[in-house]
Amino acid sequence: MAPLLSVEHVSKNFGALKVIDDLSLSLEAGEALGILGPNGAGKTTLFNLIAGDLAVGAGTISLADRDITGLPAYARCRLGIGRTYQIPHPFGNMTVFENVLAGAAFGATRREAESYERCVELMRLTNLLSKANQAAGKLTLLERKRLELARALATDPKILLLDEIAGGLTDTECQLLIETVRAVHASGVSIVWIEHIVHALIAVVGRLFVINFGQKLAEGDPRAVMDSPQVQEVYMGIEAE
Amino acid sequence: MSATAAPLPAFRIERSTRTSWIGLAVAAVAIVVLISLPWWGGEDDLRLIVEICYTIALAQLWNLLAGYAGLVSVGQQAFVGIGGYALFGLTIIAGVPPIPAVALAGAVAAILAVPTALIVFRLRGAYFAIGTWVVAEVFSEVTGLLPDLGAGTGMSLPVAVSRAVGETRFERETVLYYMGLVLGIGTVAAVFAWLRSRQGLALTAIRDSETAAGSIGVNNDRTKYAVYLLAALVTGMLGAVIYLEKLRISPDAAFDVIDWTADVIFIVVIGGIGSIEGPFIGALVFFGLRYFLADYGAWYMILLGAVAVVIMLLARRGLWGLLADRYDIHFFPVRRRVRLE
Ligand SMILES: Nc1ncnc2c1ncn2[C@@H]1O[C@H](COP(=O)(O)OP(=O)(O)OP(=O)(O)O)[C@@H](O)[C@H]1O
Ligand SMILES: [Mg+2]
């Protein structure tokens, strides 16, 4: 059977700058994959290509057996690709609840009234219930990141793309986030998680994929990948805990 | 982030607020007063109310386009003109009675909006704005080439057609008044119903972030397209009623960018873009300024411009934005609130 997600020989240039260079990657159903790489390596760009915010320069992207390379972002979302943005994009003048509800109403195939309960549950999961009626634009950065997660989950994704949601958290908060992501994974959602905080990543994912200059640098078991000489070279001083 | 197993707290979803009930009461009283106006108001009052009605309607539509769908059109005069000319063509050439002709004029505008959208939707941002203006100019030029509709100099509506609206002058004024009123109130009601619905949630999401709206499954293009067609349909009907009252049409007047679009933009920007309340506040300011300053000619236009610039600089979401931020009031309950019990 085809993997749940496959990215095959994908490239993306911004003018003369080659950001993704003939990259291939796949994700099995039920898997949690961690993505690591230095700043500017092309990680967020890869998410934009998978989610349809950017068009590929070359290559194909498939979901199960379906080629989705030419589909717009909203169609990919409805097929089951949910994402969070590294720089949060809240609907600033809508309330937190309405933000989550919009995800449930358009990304998932529920009727509005049926999604209320799910939205309340997701706001509780992301600890935003007390802010439900507050304008999303007035949230702090960390709250916005949690809102990104709640809104993406509201679309009932098969695959959840998480782009640096752990930055800036205290140790306790980070531990809670790890538990939340684990719970989401345990509920059957496949996960691709970009994160610089290696110990958080390793606590959740079963496989690591390291990107450097838009190309694959290493891939495989998290510890083996972190110990490999090429990753050590790029990440001097950063160790798997 | 708490465990998922615990039962959910009891909650309910509220759509109305205390201020929205006040808003509803005010609206009901205003509607009753307006319906009774022909019995106690003068002809000038009726005409002023009709003008306010169609101005607010145009402002609501432009707000839906620019404030929500991000479609900053400076070419809505295209559909006023098309509506006006369609009315003249339908009544004079095709012999359609005036009242059905108003509805058909809206349909004509909506149909012509389809190819127009194909052109302008390829453009983004400032290019979209310029594109809509150019298309309106093209419609104006083409209309000037139609000899049966008075070509470049325009034409008057035959007496027989205005007789068909009403036998006596009072009857005509009253019928035109109610048509304006129905269109004005109907437009506000339609915009309100749309924004309150599921599609309104999509439109509000697009207003706040197009990128994020796409990422959660909102079909941005289709939503924008629907807004554009609705605006064309209603603007066409408004154009038809406006020219049924004016009795005389010419390409320069019917496709005038100042009268049908610039004033409307002023109203929305001052009142507050991206809310239903904003265009009402803006219209209040606009008609107020006009009433007090109409005698000052050019100074009036300069002051209008100055007021708009100052408000744009100091309050990006207009006068209503200032109020709503400070007091959390909503006269049109389009939002959803969670109440934990
Ligand atoms: N829309 C764009 N136009 C031009 N250049 C871009 C665009 N988006 C990203 N880039 C460039 O592409 C490169 C990769 O960016 P990307 O955001 O994918 O990196 P990243 O791996 O996510 O980095 P970080 O860890 O800092 O988030 C960077 O050099 C960035 O400046
Ligand atoms: Mg990034």
Tab-separated table of C-alpha atoms in Angstrom, chain A residues 53-159:
chain	number	residue	atom	x	y	z
A	53	ASP	CA	0.253	27.357	0.411
A	54	LEU	CA	3.035	27.267	-2.180
A	55	ALA	CA	3.185	25.495	-5.539
A	56	VAL	CA	6.080	23.097	-6.120
A	57	GLY	CA	8.675	23.934	-8.747
A	58	ALA	CA	9.087	20.256	-9.588
A	59	GLY	CA	8.094	16.885	-8.152
A	60	THR	CA	4.863	15.394	-6.845
A	61	ILE	CA	3.039	15.193	-3.534
A	62	SER	CA	0.534	12.406	-2.899
A	63	LEU	CA	-1.900	11.624	-0.146
A	64	ALA	CA	-2.404	7.844	-0.004
A	65	ASP	CA	-2.880	7.014	-3.700
A	66	ARG	CA	-4.025	10.443	-4.743
A	67	ASP	CA	-1.806	13.009	-6.452
A	68	ILE	CA	-2.533	16.304	-4.689
A	69	THR	CA	0.279	18.365	-6.237
A	70	GLY	CA	-2.135	20.651	-8.092
A	71	LEU	CA	-4.788	21.027	-5.402
A	72	PRO	CA	-5.355	24.325	-3.586
A	73	ALA	CA	-4.769	24.522	0.179
A	74	TYR	CA	-8.443	24.324	1.148
A	75	ALA	CA	-8.922	21.081	-0.796
A	76	ARG	CA	-5.872	19.491	0.812
A	77	CYS	CA	-7.216	20.487	4.204
A	78	ARG	CA	-10.523	18.807	3.453
A	79	LEU	CA	-8.647	15.675	2.383
A	80	GLY	CA	-7.039	15.562	5.813
A	81	ILE	CA	-3.941	17.736	5.944
A	82	GLY	CA	-4.042	20.062	8.945
A	83	ARG	CA	-1.265	22.481	9.807
A	84	THR	CA	-0.114	25.067	12.291
A	85	TYR	CA	1.883	28.133	11.280
A	86	GLN	CA	5.272	28.877	12.784
A	87	ILE	CA	4.240	32.543	12.867
A	88	PRO	CA	0.659	32.228	14.108
A	89	HIS	CA	-2.085	33.430	11.763
A	90	PRO	CA	-5.068	33.842	14.078
A	91	PHE	CA	-8.349	35.283	12.814
A	92	GLY	CA	-7.591	38.289	14.982
A	93	ASN	CA	-11.008	39.908	15.212
A	94	MET	CA	-12.840	36.665	15.756
A	95	THR	CA	-13.051	35.062	19.165
A	96	VAL	CA	-10.953	32.053	20.121
A	97	PHE	CA	-14.070	29.899	19.932
A	98	GLU	CA	-14.960	31.210	16.474
A	99	ASN	CA	-11.424	30.501	15.273
A	100	VAL	CA	-11.729	26.870	16.315
A	101	LEU	CA	-15.294	26.655	15.036
A	102	ALA	CA	-14.219	27.893	11.598
A	103	GLY	CA	-11.758	25.011	11.435
A	104	ALA	CA	-14.464	22.542	12.395
A	105	ALA	CA	-17.054	24.042	10.054
A	106	PHE	CA	-14.929	24.017	6.903
A	107	GLY	CA	-12.099	21.553	7.372
A	108	ALA	CA	-14.207	18.795	8.875
A	109	THR	CA	-17.429	17.459	7.466
A	110	ARG	CA	-19.663	18.189	10.419
A	111	ARG	CA	-22.631	20.476	10.729
A	112	GLU	CA	-22.004	23.620	12.723
A	113	ALA	CA	-24.123	22.696	15.744
A	114	GLU	CA	-22.523	19.250	15.925
A	115	SER	CA	-19.046	20.728	16.130
A	116	TYR	CA	-19.650	22.913	19.194
A	117	GLU	CA	-18.793	20.105	21.574
A	118	ARG	CA	-15.624	19.199	19.720
A	119	CYS	CA	-14.551	22.865	19.782
A	120	VAL	CA	-15.058	23.149	23.516
A	121	GLU	CA	-13.102	19.933	23.976
A	122	LEU	CA	-10.234	21.256	21.849
A	123	MET	CA	-10.156	24.557	23.695
A	124	ARG	CA	-9.888	22.623	26.912
A	125	LEU	CA	-7.156	20.399	25.493
A	126	THR	CA	-5.130	23.468	24.542
A	127	ASN	CA	-5.967	25.293	27.760
A	128	LEU	CA	-7.835	28.110	26.026
A	129	LEU	CA	-11.289	27.546	27.445
A	130	SER	CA	-11.055	30.528	29.778
A	131	LYS	CA	-10.255	32.711	26.728
A	132	ALA	CA	-13.058	31.323	24.558
A	133	ASN	CA	-14.813	34.661	24.014
A	134	GLN	CA	-11.698	36.783	23.768
A	135	ALA	CA	-10.551	38.220	20.422
A	136	ALA	CA	-7.792	35.969	19.102
A	137	GLY	CA	-5.741	39.042	18.185
A	138	LYS	CA	-5.395	39.844	21.884
A	139	LEU	CA	-3.810	36.521	22.842
A	140	THR	CA	-0.144	36.234	23.855
A	141	LEU	CA	2.254	34.530	21.455
A	142	LEU	CA	2.152	31.270	23.393
A	143	GLU	CA	-1.643	31.305	23.449
A	144	ARG	CA	-1.692	31.957	19.734
A	145	LYS	CA	0.448	28.908	19.174
A	146	ARG	CA	-1.993	26.814	21.179
A	147	LEU	CA	-4.814	28.286	19.142
A	148	GLU	CA	-3.011	27.214	15.962
A	149	LEU	CA	-3.028	23.679	17.341
A	150	ALA	CA	-6.691	23.742	18.389
A	151	ARG	CA	-7.814	25.186	15.056
A	152	ALA	CA	-5.813	22.660	13.035
A	153	LEU	CA	-7.186	19.779	15.128
A	154	ALA	CA	-10.722	21.076	14.611
A	155	THR	CA	-10.401	20.254	10.903
A	156	ASP	CA	-10.179	16.538	11.828
A	157	PRO	CA	-6.815	16.003	10.129
A	158	LYS	CA	-5.404	12.631	9.141
A	159	ILE	CA	-1.980	14.271	9.090
